[in-house]
Amino acid sequence: MDWARAEAWLNELIAAYVSLGWAGSFGLHLTLLPLKQRLDAGERTQDLYDAIMDCE
């Protein structure tokens, strides 16, 4: 698992959702921020990696 790549991808997605303004806030708060919190807390599981890389 390439955690640097996963973190970069997640940060790219967060930036894209933020740029959508109010419309992106739903997906951001429901999906992406919980993944970011898990990553920032030090979790490094296959489940988290797959969840991040499967996001679009």
mmCIF file of N, CA and C in Angstrom:
data_model
loop_
_atom_site.group_PDB
_atom_site.id
_atom_site.type_symbol
_atom_site.label_atom_id
_atom_site.label_comp_id
_atom_site.label_asym_id
_atom_site.label_seq_id
_atom_site.Cartn_x
_atom_site.Cartn_y
_atom_site.Cartn_z
ATOM 1 N N MET A 1 0.840 -1.181 0.000
ATOM 2 C CA MET A 1 0.000 0.000 0.000
ATOM 3 C C MET A 1 0.885 1.244 0.000
ATOM 4 N N ASP A 2 0.548 2.169 -0.839
ATOM 5 C CA ASP A 2 1.291 3.419 -0.969
ATOM 6 C C ASP A 2 0.523 4.523 -0.235
ATOM 7 N N TRP A 3 0.872 4.716 1.036
ATOM 8 C CA TRP A 3 0.132 5.656 1.872
ATOM 9 C C TRP A 3 0.349 7.105 1.453
ATOM 10 N N ALA A 4 1.508 7.426 0.923
ATOM 11 C CA ALA A 4 1.740 8.793 0.443
ATOM 12 C C ALA A 4 0.798 9.094 -0.723
ATOM 13 N N ARG A 5 0.638 8.132 -1.596
ATOM 14 C CA ARG A 5 -0.280 8.288 -2.735
ATOM 15 C C ARG A 5 -1.724 8.411 -2.260
ATOM 16 N N ALA A 6 -2.108 7.589 -1.276
ATOM 17 C CA ALA A 6 -3.469 7.633 -0.740
ATOM 18 C C ALA A 6 -3.748 8.987 -0.091
ATOM 19 N N GLU A 7 -2.785 9.491 0.678
ATOM 20 C CA GLU A 7 -2.980 10.788 1.330
ATOM 21 C C GLU A 7 -3.069 11.911 0.297
ATOM 22 N N ALA A 8 -2.230 11.861 -0.721
ATOM 23 C CA ALA A 8 -2.274 12.874 -1.778
ATOM 24 C C ALA A 8 -3.613 12.838 -2.504
ATOM 25 N N TRP A 9 -4.113 11.645 -2.789
ATOM 26 C CA TRP A 9 -5.399 11.491 -3.474
ATOM 27 C C TRP A 9 -6.529 12.041 -2.612
ATOM 28 N N LEU A 10 -6.507 11.713 -1.325
ATOM 29 C CA LEU A 10 -7.551 12.190 -0.421
ATOM 30 C C LEU A 10 -7.514 13.715 -0.327
ATOM 31 N N ASN A 11 -6.336 14.291 -0.217
ATOM 32 C CA ASN A 11 -6.222 15.754 -0.155
ATOM 33 C C ASN A 11 -6.702 16.411 -1.445
ATOM 34 N N GLU A 12 -6.432 15.771 -2.573
ATOM 35 C CA GLU A 12 -6.910 16.288 -3.859
ATOM 36 C C GLU A 12 -8.437 16.266 -3.916
ATOM 37 N N LEU A 13 -9.026 15.185 -3.447
ATOM 38 C CA LEU A 13 -10.485 15.083 -3.426
ATOM 39 C C LEU A 13 -11.102 16.113 -2.494
ATOM 40 N N ILE A 14 -10.513 16.279 -1.321
ATOM 41 C CA ILE A 14 -11.029 17.263 -0.366
ATOM 42 C C ILE A 14 -11.001 18.656 -0.991
ATOM 43 N N ALA A 15 -9.913 19.002 -1.643
ATOM 44 C CA ALA A 15 -9.811 20.310 -2.298
ATOM 45 C C ALA A 15 -10.872 20.468 -3.386
ATOM 46 N N ALA A 16 -11.109 19.418 -4.140
ATOM 47 C CA ALA A 16 -12.118 19.475 -5.200
ATOM 48 C C ALA A 16 -13.515 19.671 -4.621
ATOM 49 N N TYR A 17 -13.824 18.957 -3.542
ATOM 50 C CA TYR A 17 -15.140 19.086 -2.920
ATOM 51 C C TYR A 17 -15.311 20.457 -2.276
ATOM 52 N N VAL A 18 -14.251 20.989 -1.665
ATOM 53 C CA VAL A 18 -14.306 22.329 -1.074
ATOM 54 C C VAL A 18 -14.573 23.364 -2.161
ATOM 55 N N SER A 19 -13.981 23.176 -3.326
ATOM 56 C CA SER A 19 -14.158 24.140 -4.415
ATOM 57 C C SER A 19 -15.596 24.176 -4.933
ATOM 58 N N LEU A 20 -16.373 23.146 -4.640
ATOM 59 C CA LEU A 20 -17.773 23.112 -5.058
ATOM 60 C C LEU A 20 -18.669 23.956 -4.158
ATOM 61 N N GLY A 21 -18.111 24.423 -3.053
ATOM 62 C CA GLY A 21 -18.894 25.240 -2.129
ATOM 63 C C GLY A 21 -19.911 24.402 -1.373
ATOM 64 N N TRP A 22 -21.083 24.987 -1.183
ATOM 65 C CA TRP A 22 -22.122 24.328 -0.396
ATOM 66 C C TRP A 22 -22.475 22.957 -0.964
ATOM 67 N N ALA A 23 -22.515 22.840 -2.269
ATOM 68 C CA ALA A 23 -22.898 21.578 -2.909
ATOM 69 C C ALA A 23 -21.934 20.446 -2.567
ATOM 70 N N GLY A 24 -20.670 20.755 -2.375
ATOM 71 C CA GLY A 24 -19.688 19.726 -2.053
ATOM 72 C C GLY A 24 -19.597 19.401 -0.582
ATOM 73 N N SER A 25 -20.208 20.231 0.263
ATOM 74 C CA SER A 25 -20.064 20.032 1.706
ATOM 75 C C SER A 25 -20.703 18.737 2.184
ATOM 76 N N PHE A 26 -21.773 18.314 1.553
ATOM 77 C CA PHE A 26 -22.437 17.078 1.967
ATOM 78 C C PHE A 26 -21.502 15.881 1.808
ATOM 79 N N GLY A 27 -20.941 15.711 0.632
ATOM 80 C CA GLY A 27 -20.012 14.608 0.390
ATOM 81 C C GLY A 27 -18.748 14.736 1.207
ATOM 82 N N LEU A 28 -18.306 15.959 1.382
ATOM 83 C CA LEU A 28 -17.099 16.211 2.160
ATOM 84 C C LEU A 28 -17.268 15.744 3.599
ATOM 85 N N HIS A 29 -18.336 16.175 4.243
ATOM 86 C CA HIS A 29 -18.538 15.853 5.658
ATOM 87 C C HIS A 29 -18.998 14.418 5.874
ATOM 88 N N LEU A 30 -19.697 13.872 4.925
ATOM 89 C CA LEU A 30 -20.225 12.518 5.085
ATOM 90 C C LEU A 30 -19.200 11.446 4.737
ATOM 91 N N THR A 31 -18.363 11.700 3.768
ATOM 92 C CA THR A 31 -17.461 10.670 3.264
ATOM 93 C C THR A 31 -15.985 10.972 3.471
ATOM 94 N N LEU A 32 -15.535 12.110 3.008
ATOM 95 C CA LEU A 32 -14.098 12.364 2.952
ATOM 96 C C LEU A 32 -13.470 12.732 4.292
ATOM 97 N N LEU A 33 -14.116 13.594 5.063
ATOM 98 C CA LEU A 33 -13.514 14.001 6.334
ATOM 99 C C LEU A 33 -13.373 12.850 7.328
ATOM 100 N N PRO A 34 -14.342 11.928 7.412
ATOM 101 C CA PRO A 34 -14.119 10.774 8.293
ATOM 102 C C PRO A 34 -12.908 9.932 7.867
ATOM 103 N N LEU A 35 -12.678 9.804 6.572
ATOM 104 C CA LEU A 35 -11.498 9.080 6.095
ATOM 105 C C LEU A 35 -10.229 9.829 6.476
ATOM 106 N N LYS A 36 -10.253 11.157 6.330
ATOM 107 C CA LYS A 36 -9.097 11.984 6.688
ATOM 108 C C LYS A 36 -8.805 11.883 8.187
ATOM 109 N N GLN A 37 -9.841 11.857 9.004
ATOM 110 C CA GLN A 37 -9.659 11.730 10.452
ATOM 111 C C GLN A 37 -9.012 10.396 10.800
ATOM 112 N N ARG A 38 -9.457 9.339 10.166
ATOM 113 C CA ARG A 38 -8.865 8.018 10.414
ATOM 114 C C ARG A 38 -7.401 7.997 9.995
ATOM 115 N N LEU A 39 -7.097 8.570 8.843
ATOM 116 C CA LEU A 39 -5.724 8.621 8.349
ATOM 117 C C LEU A 39 -4.847 9.449 9.285
ATOM 118 N N ASP A 40 -5.343 10.614 9.690
ATOM 119 C CA ASP A 40 -4.581 11.492 10.580
ATOM 120 C C ASP A 40 -4.369 10.876 11.960
ATOM 121 N N ALA A 41 -5.267 9.971 12.368
ATOM 122 C CA ALA A 41 -5.145 9.304 13.667
ATOM 123 C C ALA A 41 -4.119 8.173 13.630
ATOM 124 N N GLY A 42 -3.594 7.886 12.446
ATOM 125 C CA GLY A 42 -2.553 6.875 12.332
ATOM 126 C C GLY A 42 -3.018 5.515 11.850
ATOM 127 N N GLU A 43 -4.288 5.409 11.512
ATOM 128 C CA GLU A 43 -4.794 4.120 11.020
ATOM 129 C C GLU A 43 -4.164 3.814 9.661
ATOM 130 N N ARG A 44 -3.686 2.612 9.513
ATOM 131 C CA ARG A 44 -3.100 2.166 8.247
ATOM 132 C C ARG A 44 -3.574 0.745 7.974
ATOM 133 N N THR A 45 -4.839 0.624 7.605
ATOM 134 C CA THR A 45 -5.426 -0.682 7.340
ATOM 135 C C THR A 45 -5.765 -0.802 5.857
ATOM 136 N N GLN A 46 -5.917 -2.015 5.409
ATOM 137 C CA GLN A 46 -6.326 -2.258 4.024
ATOM 138 C C GLN A 46 -7.696 -1.643 3.765
ATOM 139 N N ASP A 47 -8.585 -1.740 4.753
ATOM 140 C CA ASP A 47 -9.932 -1.188 4.622
ATOM 141 C C ASP A 47 -9.884 0.321 4.366
ATOM 142 N N LEU A 48 -9.077 1.037 5.133
ATOM 143 C CA LEU A 48 -8.968 2.484 4.951
ATOM 144 C C LEU A 48 -8.338 2.811 3.602
ATOM 145 N N TYR A 49 -7.289 2.113 3.258
ATOM 146 C CA TYR A 49 -6.620 2.349 1.974
ATOM 147 C C TYR A 49 -7.600 2.157 0.813
ATOM 148 N N ASP A 50 -8.330 1.065 0.840
ATOM 149 C CA ASP A 50 -9.297 0.795 -0.226
ATOM 150 C C ASP A 50 -10.391 1.856 -0.270
ATOM 151 N N ALA A 51 -10.864 2.283 0.902
ATOM 152 C CA ALA A 51 -11.914 3.301 0.959
ATOM 153 C C ALA A 51 -11.432 4.615 0.350
ATOM 154 N N ILE A 52 -10.204 4.996 0.647
ATOM 155 C CA ILE A 52 -9.652 6.235 0.094
ATOM 156 C C ILE A 52 -9.484 6.119 -1.416
ATOM 157 N N MET A 53 -8.876 5.047 -1.862
ATOM 158 C CA MET A 53 -8.574 4.907 -3.283
ATOM 159 C C MET A 53 -9.828 4.681 -4.130
ATOM 160 N N ASP A 54 -10.914 4.216 -3.519
ATOM 161 C CA ASP A 54 -12.160 3.997 -4.249
ATOM 162 C C ASP A 54 -13.006 5.261 -4.377
ATOM 163 N N CYS A 55 -12.652 6.309 -3.655
ATOM 164 C CA CYS A 55 -13.412 7.562 -3.720
ATOM 165 C C CYS A 55 -13.177 8.261 -5.050
ATOM 166 N N GLU A 56 -14.219 8.941 -5.485
ATOM 167 C CA GLU A 56 -14.123 9.746 -6.712
ATOM 168 C C GLU A 56 -14.764 11.088 -6.493
#
